[in-house]
Short mmCIF file of C-alpha atoms and ligand atoms in Angstrom, two decimals:
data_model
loop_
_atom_site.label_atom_id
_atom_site.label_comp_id
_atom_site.label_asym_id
_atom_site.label_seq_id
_atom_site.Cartn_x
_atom_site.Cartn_y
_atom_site.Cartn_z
CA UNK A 1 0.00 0.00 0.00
CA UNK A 2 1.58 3.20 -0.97
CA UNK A 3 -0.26 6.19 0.95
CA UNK A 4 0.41 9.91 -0.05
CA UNK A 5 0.75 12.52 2.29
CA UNK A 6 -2.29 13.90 4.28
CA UNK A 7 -4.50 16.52 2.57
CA UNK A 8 -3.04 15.66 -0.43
CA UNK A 9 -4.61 17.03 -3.67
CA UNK A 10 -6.34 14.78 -5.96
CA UNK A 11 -7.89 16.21 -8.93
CA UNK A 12 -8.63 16.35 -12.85
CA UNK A 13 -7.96 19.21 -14.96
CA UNK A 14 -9.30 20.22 -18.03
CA UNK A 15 -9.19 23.29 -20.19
CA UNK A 16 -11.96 25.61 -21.21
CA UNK A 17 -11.68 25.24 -25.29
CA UNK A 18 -11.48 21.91 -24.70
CA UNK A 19 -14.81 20.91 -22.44
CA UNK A 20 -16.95 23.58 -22.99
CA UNK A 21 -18.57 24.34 -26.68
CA UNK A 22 -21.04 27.32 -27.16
CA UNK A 23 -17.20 29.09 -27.78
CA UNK A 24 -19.73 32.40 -28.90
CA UNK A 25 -22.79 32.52 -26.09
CA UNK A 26 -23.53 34.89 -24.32
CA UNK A 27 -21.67 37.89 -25.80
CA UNK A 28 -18.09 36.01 -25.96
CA UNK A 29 -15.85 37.03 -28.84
CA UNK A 30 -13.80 34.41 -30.78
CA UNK A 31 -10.47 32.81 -29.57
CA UNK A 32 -7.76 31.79 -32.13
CA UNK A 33 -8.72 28.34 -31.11
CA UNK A 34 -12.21 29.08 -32.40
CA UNK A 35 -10.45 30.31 -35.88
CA UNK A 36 -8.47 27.82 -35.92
CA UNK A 37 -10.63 25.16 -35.36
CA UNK A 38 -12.98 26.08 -38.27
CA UNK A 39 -10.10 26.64 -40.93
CA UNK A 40 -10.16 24.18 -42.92
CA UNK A 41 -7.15 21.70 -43.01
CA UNK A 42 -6.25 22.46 -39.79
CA UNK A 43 -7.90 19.71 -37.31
CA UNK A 44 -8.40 16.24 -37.65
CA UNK A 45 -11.83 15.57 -39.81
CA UNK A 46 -12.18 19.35 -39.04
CA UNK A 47 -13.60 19.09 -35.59
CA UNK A 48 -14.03 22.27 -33.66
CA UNK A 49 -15.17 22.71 -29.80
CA UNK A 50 -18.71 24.37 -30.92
CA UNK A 51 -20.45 21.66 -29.23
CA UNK A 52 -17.39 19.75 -27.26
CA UNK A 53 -19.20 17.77 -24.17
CA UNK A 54 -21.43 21.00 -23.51
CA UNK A 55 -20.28 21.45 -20.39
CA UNK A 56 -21.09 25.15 -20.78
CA UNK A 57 -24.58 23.77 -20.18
CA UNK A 58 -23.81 20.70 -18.28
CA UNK A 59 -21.64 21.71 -15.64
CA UNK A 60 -23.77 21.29 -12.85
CA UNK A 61 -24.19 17.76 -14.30
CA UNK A 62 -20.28 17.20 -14.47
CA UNK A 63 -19.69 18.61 -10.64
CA UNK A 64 -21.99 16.42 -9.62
CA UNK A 65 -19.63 13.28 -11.22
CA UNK A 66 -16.65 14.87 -9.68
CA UNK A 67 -17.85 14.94 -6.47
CA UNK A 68 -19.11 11.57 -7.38
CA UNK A 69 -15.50 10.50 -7.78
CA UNK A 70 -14.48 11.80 -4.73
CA UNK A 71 -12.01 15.03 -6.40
CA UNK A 72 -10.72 16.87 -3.84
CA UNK A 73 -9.60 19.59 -6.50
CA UNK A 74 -10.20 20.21 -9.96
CA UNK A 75 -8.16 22.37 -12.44
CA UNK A 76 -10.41 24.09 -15.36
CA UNK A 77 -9.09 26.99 -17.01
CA UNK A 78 -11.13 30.66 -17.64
CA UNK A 79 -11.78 31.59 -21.40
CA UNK A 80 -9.78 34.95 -22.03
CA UNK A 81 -13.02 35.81 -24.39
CA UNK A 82 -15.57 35.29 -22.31
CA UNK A 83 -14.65 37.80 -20.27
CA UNK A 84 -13.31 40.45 -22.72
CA UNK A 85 -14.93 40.12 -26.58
CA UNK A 86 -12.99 42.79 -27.71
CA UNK A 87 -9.36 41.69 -25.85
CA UNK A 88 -9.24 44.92 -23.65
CA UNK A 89 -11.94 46.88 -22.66
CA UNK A 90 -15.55 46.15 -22.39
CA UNK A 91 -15.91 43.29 -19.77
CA UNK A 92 -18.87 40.70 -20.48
CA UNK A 93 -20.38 40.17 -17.16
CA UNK A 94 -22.07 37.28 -18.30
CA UNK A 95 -18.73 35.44 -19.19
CA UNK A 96 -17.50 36.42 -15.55
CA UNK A 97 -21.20 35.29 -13.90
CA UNK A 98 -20.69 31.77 -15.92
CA UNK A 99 -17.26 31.06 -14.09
CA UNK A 100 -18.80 32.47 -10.88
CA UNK A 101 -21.69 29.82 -11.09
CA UNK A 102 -18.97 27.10 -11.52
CA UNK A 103 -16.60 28.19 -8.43
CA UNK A 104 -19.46 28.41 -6.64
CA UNK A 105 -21.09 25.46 -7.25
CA UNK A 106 -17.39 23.14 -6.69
CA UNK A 107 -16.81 24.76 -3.42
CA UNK A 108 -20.41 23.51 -2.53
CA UNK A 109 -19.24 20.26 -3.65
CA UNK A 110 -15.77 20.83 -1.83
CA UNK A 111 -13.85 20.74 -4.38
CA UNK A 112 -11.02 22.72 -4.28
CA UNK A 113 -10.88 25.53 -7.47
CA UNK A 114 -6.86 25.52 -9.32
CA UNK A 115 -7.85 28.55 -11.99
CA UNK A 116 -5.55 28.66 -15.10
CA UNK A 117 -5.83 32.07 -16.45
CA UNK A 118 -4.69 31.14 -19.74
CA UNK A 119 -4.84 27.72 -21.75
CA UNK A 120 -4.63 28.96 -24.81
CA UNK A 121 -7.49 30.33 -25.90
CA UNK A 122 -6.27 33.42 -26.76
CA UNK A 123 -8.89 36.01 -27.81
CA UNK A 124 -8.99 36.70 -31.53
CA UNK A 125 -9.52 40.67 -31.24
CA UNK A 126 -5.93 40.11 -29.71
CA UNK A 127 -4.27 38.27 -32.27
CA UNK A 128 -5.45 40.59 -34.67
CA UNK A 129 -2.82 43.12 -32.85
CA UNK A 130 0.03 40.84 -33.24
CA UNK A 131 -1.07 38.20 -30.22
CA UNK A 132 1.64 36.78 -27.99
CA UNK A 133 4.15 38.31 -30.29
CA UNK A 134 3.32 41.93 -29.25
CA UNK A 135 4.70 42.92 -26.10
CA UNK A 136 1.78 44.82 -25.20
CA UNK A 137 0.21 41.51 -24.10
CA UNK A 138 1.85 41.85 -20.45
CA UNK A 139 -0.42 44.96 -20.01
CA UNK A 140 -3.47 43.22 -21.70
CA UNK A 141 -3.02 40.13 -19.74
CA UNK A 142 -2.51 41.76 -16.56
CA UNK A 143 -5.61 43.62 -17.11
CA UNK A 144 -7.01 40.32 -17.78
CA UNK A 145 -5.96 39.30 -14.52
CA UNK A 146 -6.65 41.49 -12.43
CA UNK A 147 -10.56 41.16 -13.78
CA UNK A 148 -10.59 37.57 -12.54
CA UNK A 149 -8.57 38.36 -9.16
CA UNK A 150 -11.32 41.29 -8.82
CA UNK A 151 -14.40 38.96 -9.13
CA UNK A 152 -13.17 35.63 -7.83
CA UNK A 153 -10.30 36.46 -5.24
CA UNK A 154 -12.33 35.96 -2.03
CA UNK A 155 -13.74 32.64 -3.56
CA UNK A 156 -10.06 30.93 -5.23
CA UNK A 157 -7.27 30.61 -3.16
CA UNK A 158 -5.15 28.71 -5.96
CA UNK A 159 -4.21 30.83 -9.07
CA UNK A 160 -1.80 29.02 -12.54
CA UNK A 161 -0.88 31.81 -14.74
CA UNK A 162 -0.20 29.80 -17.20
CA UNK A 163 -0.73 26.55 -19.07
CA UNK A 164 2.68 25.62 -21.04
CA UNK A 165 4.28 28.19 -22.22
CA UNK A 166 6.81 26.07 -24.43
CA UNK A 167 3.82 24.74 -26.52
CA UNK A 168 2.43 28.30 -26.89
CA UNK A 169 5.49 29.66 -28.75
CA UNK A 170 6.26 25.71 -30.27
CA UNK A 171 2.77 24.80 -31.54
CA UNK A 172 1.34 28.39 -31.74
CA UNK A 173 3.90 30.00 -33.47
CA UNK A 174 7.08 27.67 -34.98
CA UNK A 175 5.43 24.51 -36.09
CA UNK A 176 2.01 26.00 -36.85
CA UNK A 177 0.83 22.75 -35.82
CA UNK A 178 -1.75 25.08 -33.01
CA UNK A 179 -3.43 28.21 -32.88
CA UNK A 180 -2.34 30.50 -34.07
CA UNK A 181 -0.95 28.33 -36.90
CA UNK A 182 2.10 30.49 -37.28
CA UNK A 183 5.72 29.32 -38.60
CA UNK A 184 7.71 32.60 -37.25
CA UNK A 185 10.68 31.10 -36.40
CA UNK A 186 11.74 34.86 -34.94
CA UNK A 187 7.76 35.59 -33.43
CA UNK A 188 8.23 32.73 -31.40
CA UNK A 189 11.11 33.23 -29.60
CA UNK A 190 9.73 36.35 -28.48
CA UNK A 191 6.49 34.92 -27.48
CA UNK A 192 8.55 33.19 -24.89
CA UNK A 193 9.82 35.49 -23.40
CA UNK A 194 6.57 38.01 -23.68
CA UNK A 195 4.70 34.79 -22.19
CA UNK A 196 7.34 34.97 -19.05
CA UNK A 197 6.81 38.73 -18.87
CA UNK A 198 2.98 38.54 -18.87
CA UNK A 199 3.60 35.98 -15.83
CA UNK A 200 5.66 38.20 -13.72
CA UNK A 201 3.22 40.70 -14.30
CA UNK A 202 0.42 38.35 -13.23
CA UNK A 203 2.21 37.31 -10.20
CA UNK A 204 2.99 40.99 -9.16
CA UNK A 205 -0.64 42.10 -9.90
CA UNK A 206 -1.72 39.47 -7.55
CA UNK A 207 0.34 40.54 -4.66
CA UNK A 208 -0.85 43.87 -5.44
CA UNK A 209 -4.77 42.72 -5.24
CA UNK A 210 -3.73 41.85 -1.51
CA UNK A 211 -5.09 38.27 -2.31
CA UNK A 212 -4.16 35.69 0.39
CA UNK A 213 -4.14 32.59 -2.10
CA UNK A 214 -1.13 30.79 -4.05
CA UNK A 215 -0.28 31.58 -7.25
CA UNK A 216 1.90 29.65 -9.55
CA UNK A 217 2.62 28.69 -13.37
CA UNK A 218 2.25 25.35 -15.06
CA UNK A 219 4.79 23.99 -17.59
CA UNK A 220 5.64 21.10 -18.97
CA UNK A 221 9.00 19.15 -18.70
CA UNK A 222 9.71 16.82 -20.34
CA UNK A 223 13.39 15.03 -19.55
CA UNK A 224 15.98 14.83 -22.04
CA UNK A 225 17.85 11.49 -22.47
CA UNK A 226 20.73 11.42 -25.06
CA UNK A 227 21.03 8.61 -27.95
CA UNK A 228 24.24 8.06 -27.03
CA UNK A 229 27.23 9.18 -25.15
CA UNK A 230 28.83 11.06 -27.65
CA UNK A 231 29.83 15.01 -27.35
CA UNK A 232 27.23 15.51 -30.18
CA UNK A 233 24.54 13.66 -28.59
CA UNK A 234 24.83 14.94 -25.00
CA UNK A 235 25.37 18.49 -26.27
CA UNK A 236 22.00 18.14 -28.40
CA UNK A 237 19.55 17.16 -25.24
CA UNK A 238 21.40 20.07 -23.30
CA UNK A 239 20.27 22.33 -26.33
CA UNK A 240 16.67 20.81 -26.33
CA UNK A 241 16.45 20.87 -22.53
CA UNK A 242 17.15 24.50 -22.50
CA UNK A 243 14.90 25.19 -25.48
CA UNK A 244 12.21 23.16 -23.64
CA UNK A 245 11.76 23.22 -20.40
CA UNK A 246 14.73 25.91 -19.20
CA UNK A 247 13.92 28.70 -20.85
CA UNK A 248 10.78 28.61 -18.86
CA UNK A 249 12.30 27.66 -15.25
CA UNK A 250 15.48 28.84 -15.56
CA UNK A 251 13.95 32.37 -15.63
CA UNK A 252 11.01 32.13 -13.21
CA UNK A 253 13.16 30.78 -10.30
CA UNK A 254 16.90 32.44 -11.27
CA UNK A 255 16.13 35.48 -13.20
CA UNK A 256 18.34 34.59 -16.14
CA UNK A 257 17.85 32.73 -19.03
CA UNK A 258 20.07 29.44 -20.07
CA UNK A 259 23.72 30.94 -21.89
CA UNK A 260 22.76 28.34 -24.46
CA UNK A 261 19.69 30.01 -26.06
CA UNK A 262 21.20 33.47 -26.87
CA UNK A 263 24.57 31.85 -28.02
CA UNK A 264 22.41 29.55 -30.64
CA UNK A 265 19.56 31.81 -31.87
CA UNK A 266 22.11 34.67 -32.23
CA UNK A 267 19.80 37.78 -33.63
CA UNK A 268 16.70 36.10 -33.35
CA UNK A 269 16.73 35.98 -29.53
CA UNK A 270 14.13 38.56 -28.69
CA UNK A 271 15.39 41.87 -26.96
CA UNK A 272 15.51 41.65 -23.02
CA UNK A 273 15.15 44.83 -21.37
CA UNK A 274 16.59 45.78 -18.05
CA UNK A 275 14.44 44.89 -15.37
CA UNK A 276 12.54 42.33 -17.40
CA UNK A 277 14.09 39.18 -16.07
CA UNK A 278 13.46 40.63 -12.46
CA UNK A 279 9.70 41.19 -13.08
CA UNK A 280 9.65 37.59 -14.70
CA UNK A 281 11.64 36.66 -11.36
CA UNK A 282 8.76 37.71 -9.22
CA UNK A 283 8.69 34.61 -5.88
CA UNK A 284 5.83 31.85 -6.89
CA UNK A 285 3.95 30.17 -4.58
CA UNK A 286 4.28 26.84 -6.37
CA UNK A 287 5.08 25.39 -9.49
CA UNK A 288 2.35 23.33 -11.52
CA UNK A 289 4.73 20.39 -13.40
CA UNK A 290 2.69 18.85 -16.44
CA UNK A 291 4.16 15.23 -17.38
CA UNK A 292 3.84 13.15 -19.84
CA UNK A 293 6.91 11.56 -22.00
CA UNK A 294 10.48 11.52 -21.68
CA UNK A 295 12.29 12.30 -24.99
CA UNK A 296 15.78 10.69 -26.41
CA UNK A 297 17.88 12.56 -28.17
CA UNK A 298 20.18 12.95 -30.58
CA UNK A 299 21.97 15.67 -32.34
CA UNK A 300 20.93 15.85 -36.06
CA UNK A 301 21.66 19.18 -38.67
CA UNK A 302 18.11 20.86 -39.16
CA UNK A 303 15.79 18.78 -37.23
CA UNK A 304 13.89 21.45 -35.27
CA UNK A 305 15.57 24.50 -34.55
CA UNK A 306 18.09 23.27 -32.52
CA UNK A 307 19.29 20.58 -34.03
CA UNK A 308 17.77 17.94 -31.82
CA UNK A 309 16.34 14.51 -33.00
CA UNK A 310 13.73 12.05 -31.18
CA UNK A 311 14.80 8.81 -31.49
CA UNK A 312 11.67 6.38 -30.91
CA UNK A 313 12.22 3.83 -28.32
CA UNK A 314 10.58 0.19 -28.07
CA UNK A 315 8.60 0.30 -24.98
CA UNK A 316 4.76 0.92 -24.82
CA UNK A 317 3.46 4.42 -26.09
CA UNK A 318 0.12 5.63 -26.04
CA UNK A 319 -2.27 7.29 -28.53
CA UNK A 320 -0.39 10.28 -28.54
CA UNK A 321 2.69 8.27 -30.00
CA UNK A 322 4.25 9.09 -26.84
CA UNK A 323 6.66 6.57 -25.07
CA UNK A 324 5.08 5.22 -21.42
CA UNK A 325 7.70 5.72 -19.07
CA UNK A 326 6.84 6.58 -15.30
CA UNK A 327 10.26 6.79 -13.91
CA UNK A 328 10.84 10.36 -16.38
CA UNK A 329 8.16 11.47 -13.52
CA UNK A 330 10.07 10.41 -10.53
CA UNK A 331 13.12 11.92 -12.49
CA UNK A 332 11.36 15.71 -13.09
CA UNK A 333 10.00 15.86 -9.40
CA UNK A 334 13.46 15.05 -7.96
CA UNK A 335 15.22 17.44 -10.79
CA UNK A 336 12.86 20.74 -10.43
CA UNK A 337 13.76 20.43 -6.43
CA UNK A 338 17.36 19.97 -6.84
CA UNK A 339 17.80 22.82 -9.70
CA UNK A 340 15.57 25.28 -8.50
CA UNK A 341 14.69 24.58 -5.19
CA UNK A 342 12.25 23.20 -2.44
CA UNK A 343 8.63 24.56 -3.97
CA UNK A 344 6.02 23.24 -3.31
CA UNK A 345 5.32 21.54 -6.41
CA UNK A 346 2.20 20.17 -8.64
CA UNK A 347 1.30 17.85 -11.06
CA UNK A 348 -0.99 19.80 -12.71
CA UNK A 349 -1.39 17.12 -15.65
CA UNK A 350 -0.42 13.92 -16.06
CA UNK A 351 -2.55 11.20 -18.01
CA UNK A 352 -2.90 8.95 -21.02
CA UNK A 353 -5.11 8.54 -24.09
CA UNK A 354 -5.76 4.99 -25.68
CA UNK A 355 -8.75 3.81 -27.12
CA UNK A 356 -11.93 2.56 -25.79
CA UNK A 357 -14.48 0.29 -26.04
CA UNK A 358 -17.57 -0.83 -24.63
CA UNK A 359 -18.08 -4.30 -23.18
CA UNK A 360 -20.70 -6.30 -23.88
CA UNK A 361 -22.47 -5.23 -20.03
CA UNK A 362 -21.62 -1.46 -21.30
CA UNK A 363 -18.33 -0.98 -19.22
CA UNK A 364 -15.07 0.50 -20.60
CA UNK A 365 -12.38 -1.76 -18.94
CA UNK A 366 -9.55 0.54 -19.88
CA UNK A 367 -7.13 -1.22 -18.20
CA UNK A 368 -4.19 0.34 -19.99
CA UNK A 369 -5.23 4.00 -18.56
CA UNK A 370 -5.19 2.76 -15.30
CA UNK A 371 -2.14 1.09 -15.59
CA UNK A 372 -0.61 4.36 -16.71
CA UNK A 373 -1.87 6.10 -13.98
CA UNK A 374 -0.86 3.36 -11.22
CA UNK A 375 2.66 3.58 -12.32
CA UNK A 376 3.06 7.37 -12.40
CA UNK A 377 1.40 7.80 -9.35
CA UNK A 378 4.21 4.62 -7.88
CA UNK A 379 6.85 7.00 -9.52
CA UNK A 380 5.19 10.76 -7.92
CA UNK A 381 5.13 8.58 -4.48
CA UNK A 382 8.72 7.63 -5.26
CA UNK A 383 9.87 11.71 -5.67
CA UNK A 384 7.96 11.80 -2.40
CA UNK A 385 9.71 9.52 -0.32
CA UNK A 386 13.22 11.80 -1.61
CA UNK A 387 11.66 14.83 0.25
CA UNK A 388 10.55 16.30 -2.79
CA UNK A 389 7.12 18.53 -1.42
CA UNK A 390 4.45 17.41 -3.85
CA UNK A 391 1.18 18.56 -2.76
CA UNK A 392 -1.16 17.19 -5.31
CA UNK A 393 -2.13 15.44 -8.67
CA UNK A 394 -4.30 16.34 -11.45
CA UNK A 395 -4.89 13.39 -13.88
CA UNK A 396 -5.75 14.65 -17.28
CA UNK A 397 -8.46 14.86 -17.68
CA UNK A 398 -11.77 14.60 -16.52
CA UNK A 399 -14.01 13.94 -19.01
CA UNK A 400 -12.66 13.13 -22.97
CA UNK A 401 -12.43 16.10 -24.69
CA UNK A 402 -11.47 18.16 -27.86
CA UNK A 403 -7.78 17.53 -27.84
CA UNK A 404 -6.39 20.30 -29.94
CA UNK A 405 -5.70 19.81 -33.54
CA UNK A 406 -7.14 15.88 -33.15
CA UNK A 407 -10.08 17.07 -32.69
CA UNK A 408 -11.93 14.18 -30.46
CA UNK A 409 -9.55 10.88 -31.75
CA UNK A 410 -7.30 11.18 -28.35
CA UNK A 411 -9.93 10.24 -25.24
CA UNK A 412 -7.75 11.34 -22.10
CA UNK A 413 -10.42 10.91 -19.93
CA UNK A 414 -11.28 8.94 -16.50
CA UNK A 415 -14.99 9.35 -18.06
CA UNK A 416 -15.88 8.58 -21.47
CA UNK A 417 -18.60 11.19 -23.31
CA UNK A 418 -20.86 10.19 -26.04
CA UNK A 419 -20.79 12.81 -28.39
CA UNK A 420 -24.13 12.24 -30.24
CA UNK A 421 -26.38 11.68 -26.89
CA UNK A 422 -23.65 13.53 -24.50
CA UNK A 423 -24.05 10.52 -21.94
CA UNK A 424 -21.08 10.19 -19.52
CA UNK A 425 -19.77 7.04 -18.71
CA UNK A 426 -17.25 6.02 -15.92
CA UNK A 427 -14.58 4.35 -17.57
CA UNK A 428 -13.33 1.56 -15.17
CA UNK A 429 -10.12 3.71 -14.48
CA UNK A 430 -12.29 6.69 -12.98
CA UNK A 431 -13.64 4.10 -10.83
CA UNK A 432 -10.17 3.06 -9.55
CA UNK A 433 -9.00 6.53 -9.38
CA UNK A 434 -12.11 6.89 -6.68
CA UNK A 435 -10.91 4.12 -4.47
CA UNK A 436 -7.31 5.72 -4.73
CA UNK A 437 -8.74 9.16 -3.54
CA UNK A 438 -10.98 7.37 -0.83
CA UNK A 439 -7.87 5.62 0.53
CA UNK A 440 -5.45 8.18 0.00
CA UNK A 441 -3.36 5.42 -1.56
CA UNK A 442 -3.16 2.38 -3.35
C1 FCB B 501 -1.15 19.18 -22.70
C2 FCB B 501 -2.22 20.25 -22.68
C3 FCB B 501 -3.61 19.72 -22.43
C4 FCB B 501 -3.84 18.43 -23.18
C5 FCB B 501 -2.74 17.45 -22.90
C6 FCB B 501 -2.91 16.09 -23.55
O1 FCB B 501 -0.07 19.64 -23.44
O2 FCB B 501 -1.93 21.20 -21.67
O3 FCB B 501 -4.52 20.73 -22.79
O4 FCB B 501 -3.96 18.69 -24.52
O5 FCB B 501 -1.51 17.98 -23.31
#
């Protein structure tokens, strides 16, 4: 029997583009997710989150299952234009009233609120003045901010800035593979570091509200292992470990940015002002770790931008073509306390998407899922018994979901959602997950 620490946070997450559909009620304005999403070519059979598993109109329903499974937390994210249509400006109280109705209605349920303030549904009217890749963002998102600490500051005491930085300037804005859809090889580098900036900002603005919560940011890390031993090899998962999940860190909790990054991008390296890297700096209450893969690398001329390769290992991988390997877990925990220090630390996602079927008595034995999650939870326990301060878990996700550009093809979830009748179904690993929560263990 492994038991976790008392009080310890057991959760889902999910994100607001991804759960909610009716992107446009109520006086919303677009998101580049929402564009994106109804280009065509750009998701897989062109699915959108229009409808997604309604829980714009279902939440009361899906609170109900959470507390059903026992949650003691539950991370959802806050749609940027929802609350302002135009990007700055005019505020929609009815996008502010529909996030008010769902804090309220968890901490009935006692579940503990974790707000993201952005995953990535950025609001169009924004991207229409250069997005991200405008520096003016840090004022619009602090403005942003400050909204939400305004309205729901007496009612959530745990605050994520934001949800992966590294895939907002990857995805968003190099690969094109994401909203925005961008290939700016020079845009995204300076999304980065506008994305730290807007943090710091966030962070300070919070202190500022004289709110009494936590706040912290969420990124993923994903550990670098190297192909082989050789100089070229080692020196190419140092490069992609900076590019990853150091420029992010690195920052945050040392004010400085890896030596690596400027030396490689040379001009393209976006201008840091004095006094930036000390906003960006600003002390966290936590950090949120998101985990799902390790990556092995080796150094190969012009594969990404800096020269890194994957090389695909044998083991098991999921849906997502991503390896299964728990121990990379155990590994990050240990690693984020070591580099940066003893935070109290997150993880704010951590899950695995395989397909699902129904049984002939209409249950979804996803045995796989729940092996996934049995063996990262073995390896979080692991970080735990090293001292490492983990506070909580949040399996993603709650409920399957739009996921990104494959549209509905990648079910995450602990509950599976027909999309024609929008029935929810406990999936046999949501069931386990309840026990685990019940017993504080396994
Ligand atoms: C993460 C995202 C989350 C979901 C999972 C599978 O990168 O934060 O929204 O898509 O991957």
């Amino acid at each position: 029997m492994l038991t976790f620490p008392k009080d310890f946070m057991w959760g889902c997450a999910t994100a607001s583009y991804q759960i909610e559909g009716s992107p446009m009620a109520d006086g919303a304005g677009d998101s580049i997710w929402h564009r994106f999403s109804h280009t065509p070519g750009t998701t897989h059979n062109g699915e959108t989150g229009d409808i997604a598993h309604d829980h714009y109109n279902r939440y009361l329903e899906d609170i109900a299952l959470m507390k059903d499974l026992g949650l003691r937390a539950y991370r959802m994210s806050i749609s940027w234009p929802r609350i302002y249509p135009d990007g700055t400006g005019r505020i929609n109280q009815p996008g502010l009233d529909f996030y008010e109705n769902i804090i309220d209605a968890l901490l009935e349920a006692e579940i503990v609120p974790f707000v993201t303030i952005y995953h990535w549904d950025l609001p169009g009217a924004l991207q229409d003045r250069g997005g991200w890749a405008n520096r003016e963002i840090v004022d619009w998102f602090g403005q942003y901010a400050q909204t939400l600490y305004a309205r729901f500051g007496d009612r959530v005491t745990n605050w994520i800035t934001l949800n992966e930085p590294s895939v907002v300037s990857k995805r968003g804005h190099l690969d094109g593979t994401q909203a925005p859809g961008l290939n700016d090889y020079w845009a995204a580098l300076r999304v980065s570091h506008n994305l730290m900036m807007a943090h710091g900002r966030a962070v300070q603005l919070y202190r500022a509200s004289g709110g009494d919560g936590k706040i912290g940011i969420t990124v993923n890390v994903t550990p670098q292992h190297t192909a082989s031993d050789s100089t070229e090899d080692v020196a190419a998962a140092e490069r992609n470990d900076a590019f990853l999940n150091r420029a992010y860190l690195d920052p945050i909790f040392k004010g400085s940015y890896p030596d690596v990054l400027p030396a490689w991008f040379g001009e393209a390296w976006p201008n840091v002002r004095e006094g930036d890297l000390d906003d960006v700096h600003s002390p966290i209450d936590f950090l949120g770790v998101n985990y799902y893969t390790r990556q092995v690398t080796a150094n190969k001329r012009g594969a990404g931008v800096v020269d890194a390769q994957q090389v695909k290992q044998t083991g098991d991988h999921t849906l997502m073509g991503w390896e299964v390997y728990p121990d990379g877990l155990h590994e990050t925990l240990d690693w984020v306390r070591d580099t940066y220090g003893d935070i109290p630390l997150y993880v704010t996602e951590s899950g695995s998407s395989f397909k699902d079927s129904f049984d002939d008595s209409g249950a979804i034995n996803d045995n796989r899922r729940l092996e996934y999650l049995q063996s990262h939870f073995s390896a979080a326990h692991r970080a735990i018994q090293d001292g490492v301060d983990l506070r909580g878990y949040f399996v993603w996700t709650f409920i399957d979901n739009f996921e990104w550009a494959f549209g509905y093809s990648r079910p995450f979830g602990l509950v599976h959602c027909d999309f024609d009748t929008q029935k929810r179904t406990i999936k046999r690993s949501g069931h386990w997950y309840r026990d685990v929560i019940a017993n504080n263990g396994f």
